[in-house]
């Protein structure tokens, strides 16, 4: 029975720690940008296509 009390105490301490970390992240502006994540998936393919292609022959000439 004492194990249950120990587990309850540990879970309450962990919940308080997670709550503190969450509040600290919100106050520091971690969740301020709402727009960029919603449009990032729309332009992801274009970013991959714009990467410069390297020429295999130019690498072998060194």
CSV table of C-alpha atoms in Angstrom, one decimal:
chain,number,residue,atom,x,y,z
A,1,UNK,CA,0.0,0.0,0.0
A,2,UNK,CA,2.9,2.4,0.6
A,3,UNK,CA,4.0,1.9,-3.0
A,4,UNK,CA,0.8,3.5,-4.2
A,5,UNK,CA,1.4,6.5,-2.0
A,6,UNK,CA,4.9,6.8,-3.3
A,7,UNK,CA,3.7,6.5,-7.0
A,8,UNK,CA,1.1,9.2,-6.4
A,9,UNK,CA,3.6,11.6,-4.9
A,10,UNK,CA,6.0,11.0,-7.8
A,11,UNK,CA,3.3,11.6,-10.4
A,12,UNK,CA,2.2,14.8,-8.7
A,13,UNK,CA,5.8,16.1,-8.6
A,14,UNK,CA,6.2,15.2,-12.3
A,15,UNK,CA,2.9,16.9,-13.2
A,16,UNK,CA,4.1,20.1,-11.4
A,17,UNK,CA,7.4,20.0,-13.2
A,18,UNK,CA,5.7,19.6,-16.6
A,19,UNK,CA,3.3,22.4,-15.8
A,20,UNK,CA,6.2,24.7,-14.9
A,21,UNK,CA,8.1,23.9,-18.1
A,22,UNK,CA,5.0,24.5,-20.2
A,23,UNK,CA,4.2,27.8,-18.5
A,24,UNK,CA,7.9,28.9,-18.9
A,25,UNK,CA,7.8,28.0,-22.7
A,26,UNK,CA,4.6,29.9,-23.2
A,27,UNK,CA,6.0,33.0,-21.5
A,28,UNK,CA,9.2,32.9,-23.5
A,29,UNK,CA,7.3,32.9,-26.8
A,30,UNK,CA,7.8,29.3,-27.8
A,31,UNK,CA,4.2,29.1,-29.3
A,32,UNK,CA,3.9,32.6,-30.8
A,33,UNK,CA,4.2,31.7,-34.5
A,34,UNK,CA,0.9,30.3,-35.6
A,35,UNK,CA,1.1,31.1,-39.3
A,36,UNK,CA,4.4,29.5,-40.5
A,37,UNK,CA,3.7,25.9,-39.6
A,38,UNK,CA,0.4,25.9,-41.4
A,39,UNK,CA,1.9,27.0,-44.7
A,40,UNK,CA,5.2,25.2,-44.4
A,41,UNK,CA,3.8,22.0,-45.8
A,42,UNK,CA,2.6,23.9,-48.9
A,43,UNK,CA,6.1,25.1,-49.9
A,44,UNK,CA,8.1,22.1,-48.8
A,45,UNK,CA,8.3,20.6,-52.3
A,46,UNK,CA,9.5,23.8,-53.8
A,47,UNK,CA,12.3,24.1,-51.3
A,48,UNK,CA,13.5,20.6,-52.1
A,49,UNK,CA,13.4,21.4,-55.9
A,50,UNK,CA,15.4,24.6,-55.5
A,51,UNK,CA,18.5,22.9,-54.1
A,52,UNK,CA,21.4,23.2,-56.6
A,53,UNK,CA,22.3,20.0,-58.3
A,54,UNK,CA,26.0,19.3,-58.3
A,55,UNK,CA,27.7,18.1,-61.4
A,56,UNK,CA,29.3,14.7,-61.0
A,57,UNK,CA,32.1,15.6,-63.5
A,58,UNK,CA,33.2,18.7,-61.7
A,59,UNK,CA,33.6,16.7,-58.4
A,60,UNK,CA,35.9,14.2,-60.1
A,61,UNK,CA,38.2,16.8,-61.6
A,62,UNK,CA,39.6,17.8,-58.2
